[in-house]
Amino acid sequence: MTAAPSTGPRSTRIDVLRGIAILLVLFHHFNIAYRLDGTVLSQLLGWEAVRAVARNGNYGVTMFFVISGFLITSNARRRWGALRDVKARAFYGLRVARIVPCLLLLLVAVNLLAWAGVVIFQNRAPAGATALPLWLVNLASLTFWMNVVVDKYGWTNYALGVLWSLSVEEVFYLFFPILCALLRRERRLIAFWLAIAVLAPVYRFHRQDDEGGYLYAYFAAFDGIAIGCCTALLADSIALSARLKTLLQWAVAIAMAFLYLRWPIAQSHVLGVTAMALGTAVLLATMRDRSTHGTAPARLRWLSTAFGWFGRRSYELYLFHLIVLGLLRTLFPPALAIGGDRMWLLGGYLLLSMALCDAIARCYSEPMNRWLRGRLSVARA
């Protein structure tokens, strides 16, 4: 979801991967609210094809985890030279500057909407239970155990449930500088993170009948981040010809698409999450050009530009898209929306999310990121 501010040129190719990941999440959540069967899209592609794309949006989060681990580790090496020299204060300051402004804005927005009586933004209770108080969900969001809430009580708050993944990320990164200081050598760090990656499918296997456990628990999701961290340390040692890298990228992309489309995540999560993470890692490790469109044909550059834009706004989109979707669901109840209406709503949902999140990024999160980095003295640390 998030990444450390880069000390080098921004990678268009990584932004494209992030753009694909966030679009999978956006499409997944829209289809949950407004099923796209009976629409022009399902008539053109077939409902089974549309459903196959929509049902596995959680794999988009897996891709985010890998990219996050890759970038955090790469940027830490670039900034400090060696992971053993990571400065904990500066590292945490960078995380605070990137994460906290948007997180606080989301909590303010959801709390105001809930207090204004917009029902969809109020906490929901599991069957036969009492709804959790909003202050407790706010606390879980701010202290990164929202995934525990989702695991135990379900998707308690419509717009805040997505913070489960932020909780997984930030708990992992809480220990990042500590591990770097304790283990010091990169091969020890690789061994530790590989152990985490091996543990995750075992954990998911033992909780495979519990969606909250196999999707949202810390040790069910740490493998993506750990694989991304290892990839950052190992990528420079990969010596393949440009042609072989391209062939490998295509083979891996096709295999990932097959896995994504063939089985729902409820059936494939034990090894599927790790497989999607490894596939994403291979794509990251074999990217030849990490700052430009490279050799992409001119006729495809518009597609790269479009996906790249979504990638650059992926954090804001991830946090705020359910605000847009929740308001649409309030104004246009899904039960009353027929096929044609749903396509218009899909377009409006994407455009409104894009406009809102671009405004948040330009006018709030990016300026706050720069200001906080200066205040926390991490800009040159």
Coordinates of C-alpha atoms in Angstrom, one line a residue:
M1 CA 0.0 0.0 0.0
T2 CA 2.7 2.4 1.0
A3 CA 6.3 2.9 0.3
A4 CA 9.2 4.8 1.7
P5 CA 9.9 8.0 -0.1
S6 CA 12.5 7.1 -2.7
T7 CA 15.9 8.6 -2.7
G8 CA 16.3 7.7 -6.3
P9 CA 14.2 8.2 -9.5
R10 CA 10.6 7.0 -9.3
S11 CA 10.0 3.7 -11.1
T12 CA 7.3 3.8 -13.7
R13 CA 7.2 0.1 -14.0
I14 CA 6.6 -0.4 -10.3
D15 CA 3.9 2.3 -10.4
V16 CA 2.3 0.2 -13.2
L17 CA 2.3 -2.9 -10.9
R18 CA 0.8 -0.8 -8.1
G19 CA -1.8 0.6 -10.5
I20 CA -2.9 -2.9 -11.5
A21 CA -3.0 -4.0 -7.8
I22 CA -5.2 -1.0 -6.7
L23 CA -7.6 -1.4 -9.7
L24 CA -8.1 -5.1 -8.7
V25 CA -9.0 -3.9 -5.2
L26 CA -11.3 -1.2 -6.5
F27 CA -13.1 -3.5 -8.8
H28 CA -13.4 -6.2 -6.1
H29 CA -15.1 -3.8 -3.7
F30 CA -17.4 -2.4 -6.3
N31 CA -18.6 -5.8 -7.3
I32 CA -19.4 -6.7 -3.7
A33 CA -21.6 -3.6 -3.5
Y34 CA -23.1 -3.7 -7.0
R35 CA -22.9 -7.1 -8.6
L36 CA -22.0 -6.7 -12.3
D37 CA -24.0 -9.6 -13.6
G38 CA -26.6 -8.5 -16.1
T39 CA -24.5 -5.5 -17.2
V40 CA -23.0 -4.7 -20.6
L41 CA -19.6 -5.7 -19.2
S42 CA -20.8 -9.2 -18.3
Q43 CA -22.6 -9.5 -21.6
L44 CA -19.5 -8.7 -23.5
L45 CA -17.0 -10.7 -21.5
G46 CA -19.3 -13.2 -19.8
W47 CA -20.3 -13.1 -16.1
E48 CA -17.9 -15.9 -15.2
A49 CA -15.0 -13.9 -16.6
V50 CA -16.1 -10.7 -14.8
R51 CA -16.6 -12.6 -11.5
A52 CA -13.2 -14.2 -11.8
V53 CA -11.5 -10.8 -12.0
A54 CA -13.6 -9.3 -9.3
R55 CA -13.6 -12.0 -6.6
N56 CA -9.8 -12.1 -5.9
G57 CA -9.1 -8.5 -5.1
N58 CA -7.2 -9.6 -2.0
Y59 CA -4.4 -10.8 -4.3
G60 CA -4.0 -7.1 -5.2
V61 CA -3.1 -6.5 -1.6
T62 CA -0.6 -9.3 -1.7
M63 CA 1.1 -7.5 -4.7
F64 CA 1.1 -4.3 -2.6
F65 CA 2.8 -6.1 0.3
V66 CA 5.6 -7.4 -2.0
I67 CA 6.2 -4.0 -3.6
S68 CA 6.2 -2.3 -0.2
G69 CA 8.8 -4.7 1.2
F70 CA 10.9 -4.3 -1.9
L71 CA 10.8 -0.5 -1.9
I72 CA 11.3 -0.1 1.9
T73 CA 14.4 -2.3 1.8
S74 CA 15.8 -0.8 -1.4
N75 CA 15.4 2.7 -0.2
A76 CA 16.9 1.9 3.2
R77 CA 20.0 0.4 1.6
R78 CA 20.2 3.5 -0.7
R79 CA 19.7 5.9 2.1
W80 CA 22.0 4.3 4.7
G81 CA 24.4 2.2 2.6
A82 CA 23.8 -1.0 4.6
L83 CA 20.8 -2.2 6.5
R84 CA 22.8 -2.6 9.7
D85 CA 23.2 1.2 9.6
V86 CA 19.5 2.0 9.4
K87 CA 18.7 4.8 11.9
A88 CA 15.5 3.8 13.7
R89 CA 14.4 7.3 14.5
A90 CA 14.7 8.4 10.9
F91 CA 13.1 5.2 9.6
Y92 CA 10.1 5.6 11.9
G93 CA 9.9 9.3 11.0
L94 CA 9.6 8.5 7.3
R95 CA 6.8 6.0 8.1
V96 CA 4.9 8.5 10.2
A97 CA 5.3 11.3 7.5
R98 CA 3.9 9.0 4.8
I99 CA 1.2 7.1 6.8
V100 CA -0.3 9.2 9.5
P101 CA -1.7 12.3 7.6
C102 CA -4.0 10.3 5.4
L103 CA -4.9 7.9 8.2
L104 CA -5.9 10.8 10.4
L105 CA -7.9 12.4 7.6
L106 CA -9.7 9.1 6.9
L107 CA -10.6 8.7 10.6
V108 CA -11.9 12.3 10.8
A109 CA -14.0 11.8 7.7
V110 CA -15.5 8.5 8.8
N111 CA -16.3 9.7 12.3
L112 CA -18.0 12.8 11.0
L113 CA -20.1 10.8 8.6
A114 CA -21.0 8.3 11.3
W115 CA -21.9 11.1 13.8
A116 CA -24.0 12.8 11.0
G117 CA -26.1 9.6 10.9
V118 CA -24.9 8.1 7.6
V119 CA -25.6 4.5 8.6
I120 CA -23.1 2.8 6.3
F121 CA -20.2 4.5 8.1
Q122 CA -21.3 3.5 11.6
N123 CA -20.0 0.3 13.2
R124 CA -21.8 -2.9 12.5
A125 CA -22.3 -5.7 15.0
P126 CA -21.9 -9.4 14.3
A127 CA -25.1 -11.4 14.5
G128 CA -26.3 -11.6 18.1
A129 CA -23.6 -9.2 19.4
T130 CA -23.2 -5.6 20.3
A131 CA -21.4 -3.2 17.9
L132 CA -17.9 -2.1 19.0
P133 CA -17.7 1.5 20.0
L134 CA -16.3 3.8 17.4
W135 CA -13.5 5.0 19.7
L136 CA -12.2 1.4 20.0
V137 CA -12.1 1.0 16.2
N138 CA -10.3 4.4 16.0
L139 CA -7.8 3.1 18.5
A140 CA -7.3 -0.1 16.6
S141 CA -6.7 1.9 13.4
L142 CA -4.2 4.2 15.0
T143 CA -2.3 1.4 16.8
F144 CA -2.3 -1.1 14.0
W145 CA -4.4 -4.0 15.2
M146 CA -7.4 -3.4 12.9
N147 CA -6.7 -6.7 11.3
V148 CA -7.3 -8.3 14.8
V149 CA -10.7 -6.6 14.9
V150 CA -11.6 -7.8 11.5
D151 CA -10.5 -11.3 12.3
K152 CA -12.5 -11.4 15.5
Y153 CA -15.6 -9.3 14.7
G154 CA -15.7 -9.2 11.0
W155 CA -15.7 -6.1 8.8
T156 CA -16.8 -3.9 11.7
N157 CA -16.7 -0.6 9.9
Y158 CA -17.3 -0.3 6.2
A159 CA -14.7 2.3 5.4
L160 CA -12.1 1.4 8.1
G161 CA -11.9 -2.3 7.4
V162 CA -9.3 -1.7 4.7
L163 CA -6.9 -0.7 7.5
W164 CA -6.3 -4.3 8.2
S165 CA -3.5 -4.3 5.6
L166 CA -2.0 -1.1 7.0
S167 CA -1.9 -2.8 10.4
V168 CA 0.0 -5.8 8.9
E169 CA 2.5 -3.5 7.2
E170 CA 3.2 -1.2 10.1
V171 CA 3.7 -4.0 12.6
F172 CA 6.2 -5.7 10.2
Y173 CA 8.0 -2.4 9.8
L174 CA 8.0 -1.7 13.5
F175 CA 10.5 -4.5 13.8
F176 CA 12.4 -3.7 10.6
P177 CA 15.2 -1.4 12.1
I178 CA 15.3 -3.6 15.2
L179 CA 16.0 -6.7 13.1
C180 CA 18.6 -4.8 11.0
A181 CA 20.4 -3.8 14.1
L182 CA 20.3 -7.2 15.8
L183 CA 21.0 -9.5 12.8
R184 CA 23.3 -6.9 11.0
R185 CA 24.3 -9.2 8.1
E186 CA 22.1 -9.3 5.1
R187 CA 22.3 -13.1 4.7
R188 CA 20.9 -13.4 8.3
L189 CA 18.1 -11.0 7.4
I190 CA 17.3 -13.0 4.3
A191 CA 17.3 -16.2 6.3
F192 CA 14.9 -14.7 8.9
W193 CA 12.5 -13.3 6.2
L194 CA 12.5 -16.5 4.3
A195 CA 11.5 -18.3 7.5
I196 CA 8.6 -15.9 7.8
A197 CA 7.7 -16.6 4.2
V198 CA 7.7 -20.4 4.9
L199 CA 5.7 -20.0 8.0
A200 CA 2.8 -18.1 6.4
P201 CA 1.3 -20.9 4.2
V202 CA 1.6 -23.2 7.2
Y203 CA -0.3 -20.7 9.3
R204 CA -3.0 -20.3 6.5
F205 CA -3.3 -24.0 6.2
H206 CA -4.2 -24.3 9.9
R207 CA -6.7 -21.5 9.6
Q208 CA -8.0 -22.3 6.1
D209 CA -11.7 -22.6 7.3
D210 CA -11.5 -19.1 8.9
E211 CA -11.5 -16.2 6.4
G212 CA -10.5 -13.8 9.1
G213 CA -7.5 -16.0 9.9
Y214 CA -6.2 -16.8 6.4
L215 CA -6.7 -13.4 5.0
Y216 CA -6.1 -10.8 7.7
A217 CA -3.9 -12.2 10.5
Y218 CA -0.4 -10.9 10.8
F219 CA 1.4 -14.2 10.1
A220 CA -1.0 -15.0 7.3
A221 CA 0.1 -11.9 5.4
F222 CA 3.7 -11.3 6.5
D223 CA 5.1 -13.5 3.7
G224 CA 4.4 -10.9 0.9
I225 CA 6.4 -8.2 2.7
A226 CA 9.2 -10.6 3.7
I227 CA 9.5 -11.8 0.1
G228 CA 9.6 -8.2 -1.1
C229 CA 12.4 -7.5 1.4
C230 CA 14.4 -10.5 0.3
T231 CA 13.9 -9.6 -3.4
A232 CA 15.5 -6.1 -2.8
L233 CA 18.6 -7.8 -1.3
L234 CA 18.9 -10.4 -4.0
A235 CA 17.8 -8.6 -7.2
D236 CA 21.3 -7.1 -8.0
S237 CA 22.7 -10.6 -8.0
I238 CA 20.5 -11.8 -10.8
A239 CA 22.5 -11.9 -14.0
L240 CA 20.2 -12.6 -17.0
S241 CA 20.1 -11.3 -20.5
A242 CA 17.5 -8.8 -21.4
R243 CA 15.8 -11.3 -23.6
L244 CA 15.6 -13.9 -20.9
K245 CA 14.3 -11.4 -18.4
T246 CA 11.5 -10.4 -20.8
L247 CA 10.6 -14.1 -21.4
L248 CA 10.6 -14.7 -17.7
Q249 CA 8.4 -11.7 -17.0
W250 CA 5.9 -12.9 -19.6
A251 CA 5.9 -16.4 -18.3
V252 CA 5.4 -15.3 -14.7
A253 CA 2.7 -12.7 -15.6
I254 CA 0.7 -15.5 -17.5
A255 CA 1.1 -17.9 -14.5
M256 CA -0.1 -15.2 -12.1
A257 CA -3.1 -14.4 -14.3
F258 CA -4.0 -18.1 -14.5
L259 CA -3.8 -18.5 -10.7
Y260 CA -5.8 -15.3 -10.2
L261 CA -8.6 -16.3 -12.6
R262 CA -8.7 -20.0 -12.1
W263 CA -9.5 -20.3 -8.4
P264 CA -11.2 -18.1 -5.8
I265 CA -8.8 -17.1 -3.0
A266 CA -10.9 -19.1 -0.6
Q267 CA -9.7 -22.2 -2.3
S268 CA -6.2 -21.2 -3.3
H269 CA -5.0 -19.1 -0.4
V270 CA -2.7 -21.6 1.3
L271 CA -0.1 -21.6 -1.4
G272 CA -1.7 -19.1 -3.8
V273 CA -0.9 -16.0 -1.7
T274 CA 2.8 -17.1 -1.6
A275 CA 2.7 -17.9 -5.3
M276 CA 1.3 -14.5 -6.2
A277 CA 4.0 -12.9 -3.9
L278 CA 6.8 -14.8 -5.6
G279 CA 5.4 -13.9 -9.0
T280 CA 5.4 -10.2 -8.1
A281 CA 8.9 -10.6 -6.7
V282 CA 10.2 -12.0 -10.0
L283 CA 8.6 -9.1 -11.9
L284 CA 10.3 -6.6 -9.6
A285 CA 13.7 -8.3 -9.8
T286 CA 13.7 -8.6 -13.6
M287 CA 12.7 -5.1 -14.5
R288 CA 15.3 -3.6 -16.7
D289 CA 14.3 0.1 -16.7
R290 CA 13.1 1.3 -13.3
S291 CA 12.5 5.0 -14.1
T292 CA 11.0 5.3 -17.6
H293 CA 8.7 3.7 -20.1
G294 CA 11.7 2.0 -21.5
T295 CA 11.1 0.1 -24.8
A296 CA 7.3 -0.1 -24.5
P297 CA 5.7 0.5 -27.9
A298 CA 4.3 4.0 -28.3
R299 CA 0.8 2.6 -28.8
L300 CA 1.0 1.1 -25.3
R301 CA 2.5 4.0 -23.5
W302 CA -0.9 5.5 -22.8
L303 CA -1.8 2.3 -20.9
S304 CA 1.4 2.4 -18.9
T305 CA 0.7 6.1 -18.1
A306 CA -2.8 5.3 -17.0
F307 CA -1.8 2.4 -14.7
G308 CA 1.2 4.4 -13.5
W309 CA -1.1 7.2 -12.4
F310 CA -3.2 4.8 -10.4
G311 CA 0.0 3.5 -8.9
R312 CA 1.2 6.9 -7.8
R313 CA -2.1 7.5 -6.1
S314 CA -2.5 4.0 -4.8
Y315 CA -2.2 4.8 -1.0
E316 CA -4.8 7.5 -1.2
L317 CA -7.1 5.4 -3.4
Y318 CA -6.8 2.5 -1.1
L319 CA -7.8 4.5 2.0
F320 CA -10.5 6.7 0.6
H321 CA -12.3 4.7 -2.2
L322 CA -14.8 3.2 0.3
I323 CA -15.8 6.7 1.3
V324 CA -16.9 7.3 -2.3
L325 CA -18.5 3.8 -2.6
G326 CA -20.2 4.1 0.8
L327 CA -21.8 7.5 -0.3
L328 CA -22.9 6.0 -3.6
R329 CA -24.5 3.0 -1.8
T330 CA -26.3 5.5 0.4
L331 CA -27.6 7.6 -2.5
F332 CA -28.2 4.7 -4.9
P333 CA -29.1 1.6 -3.0
P334 CA -27.7 -1.5 -4.7
A335 CA -31.1 -3.3 -4.6
L336 CA -32.6 -0.6 -6.8
A337 CA -29.7 -0.4 -9.3
I338 CA -30.3 -2.3 -12.5
G339 CA -27.6 -3.4 -15.0
G340 CA -27.2 -0.1 -16.9
D341 CA -27.3 1.9 -13.8
R342 CA -24.5 -0.2 -12.3
M343 CA -22.2 0.6 -15.2
W344 CA -22.8 4.3 -14.8
L345 CA -22.1 3.9 -11.1
L346 CA -18.9 2.0 -11.8
G347 CA -17.7 4.9 -14.0
G348 CA -18.8 7.5 -11.5
Y349 CA -17.1 5.6 -8.6
L350 CA -13.8 5.4 -10.5
L351 CA -13.9 9.1 -11.6
L352 CA -14.9 10.4 -8.2
S353 CA -12.3 8.3 -6.4
M354 CA -9.7 9.5 -8.8
A355 CA -10.6 13.2 -8.4
L356 CA -10.9 13.0 -4.6
C357 CA -7.6 11.1 -4.1
D358 CA -5.7 13.3 -6.5
A359 CA -6.9 16.4 -4.6
I360 CA -6.0 14.8 -1.3
A361 CA -2.5 13.9 -2.6
R362 CA -1.8 17.2 -4.1
C363 CA -3.3 19.5 -1.5
Y364 CA -2.7 17.5 1.7
S365 CA -0.8 14.2 1.9
E366 CA 2.2 15.2 -0.2
P367 CA 2.7 18.6 1.4
M368 CA 2.2 17.1 4.9
N369 CA 4.7 14.3 4.0
R370 CA 7.3 17.0 3.1
W371 CA 6.6 19.1 6.1
L372 CA 6.7 16.2 8.6
R373 CA 9.9 14.9 7.2
G374 CA 11.5 18.3 7.8
R375 CA 10.0 18.6 11.3
L376 CA 11.1 15.1 12.2
S377 CA 14.6 15.8 10.8
V378 CA 14.6 12.8 8.5
A379 CA 15.0 14.5 5.1
R380 CA 18.7 14.0 5.2
A381 CA 19.1 11.3 7.9

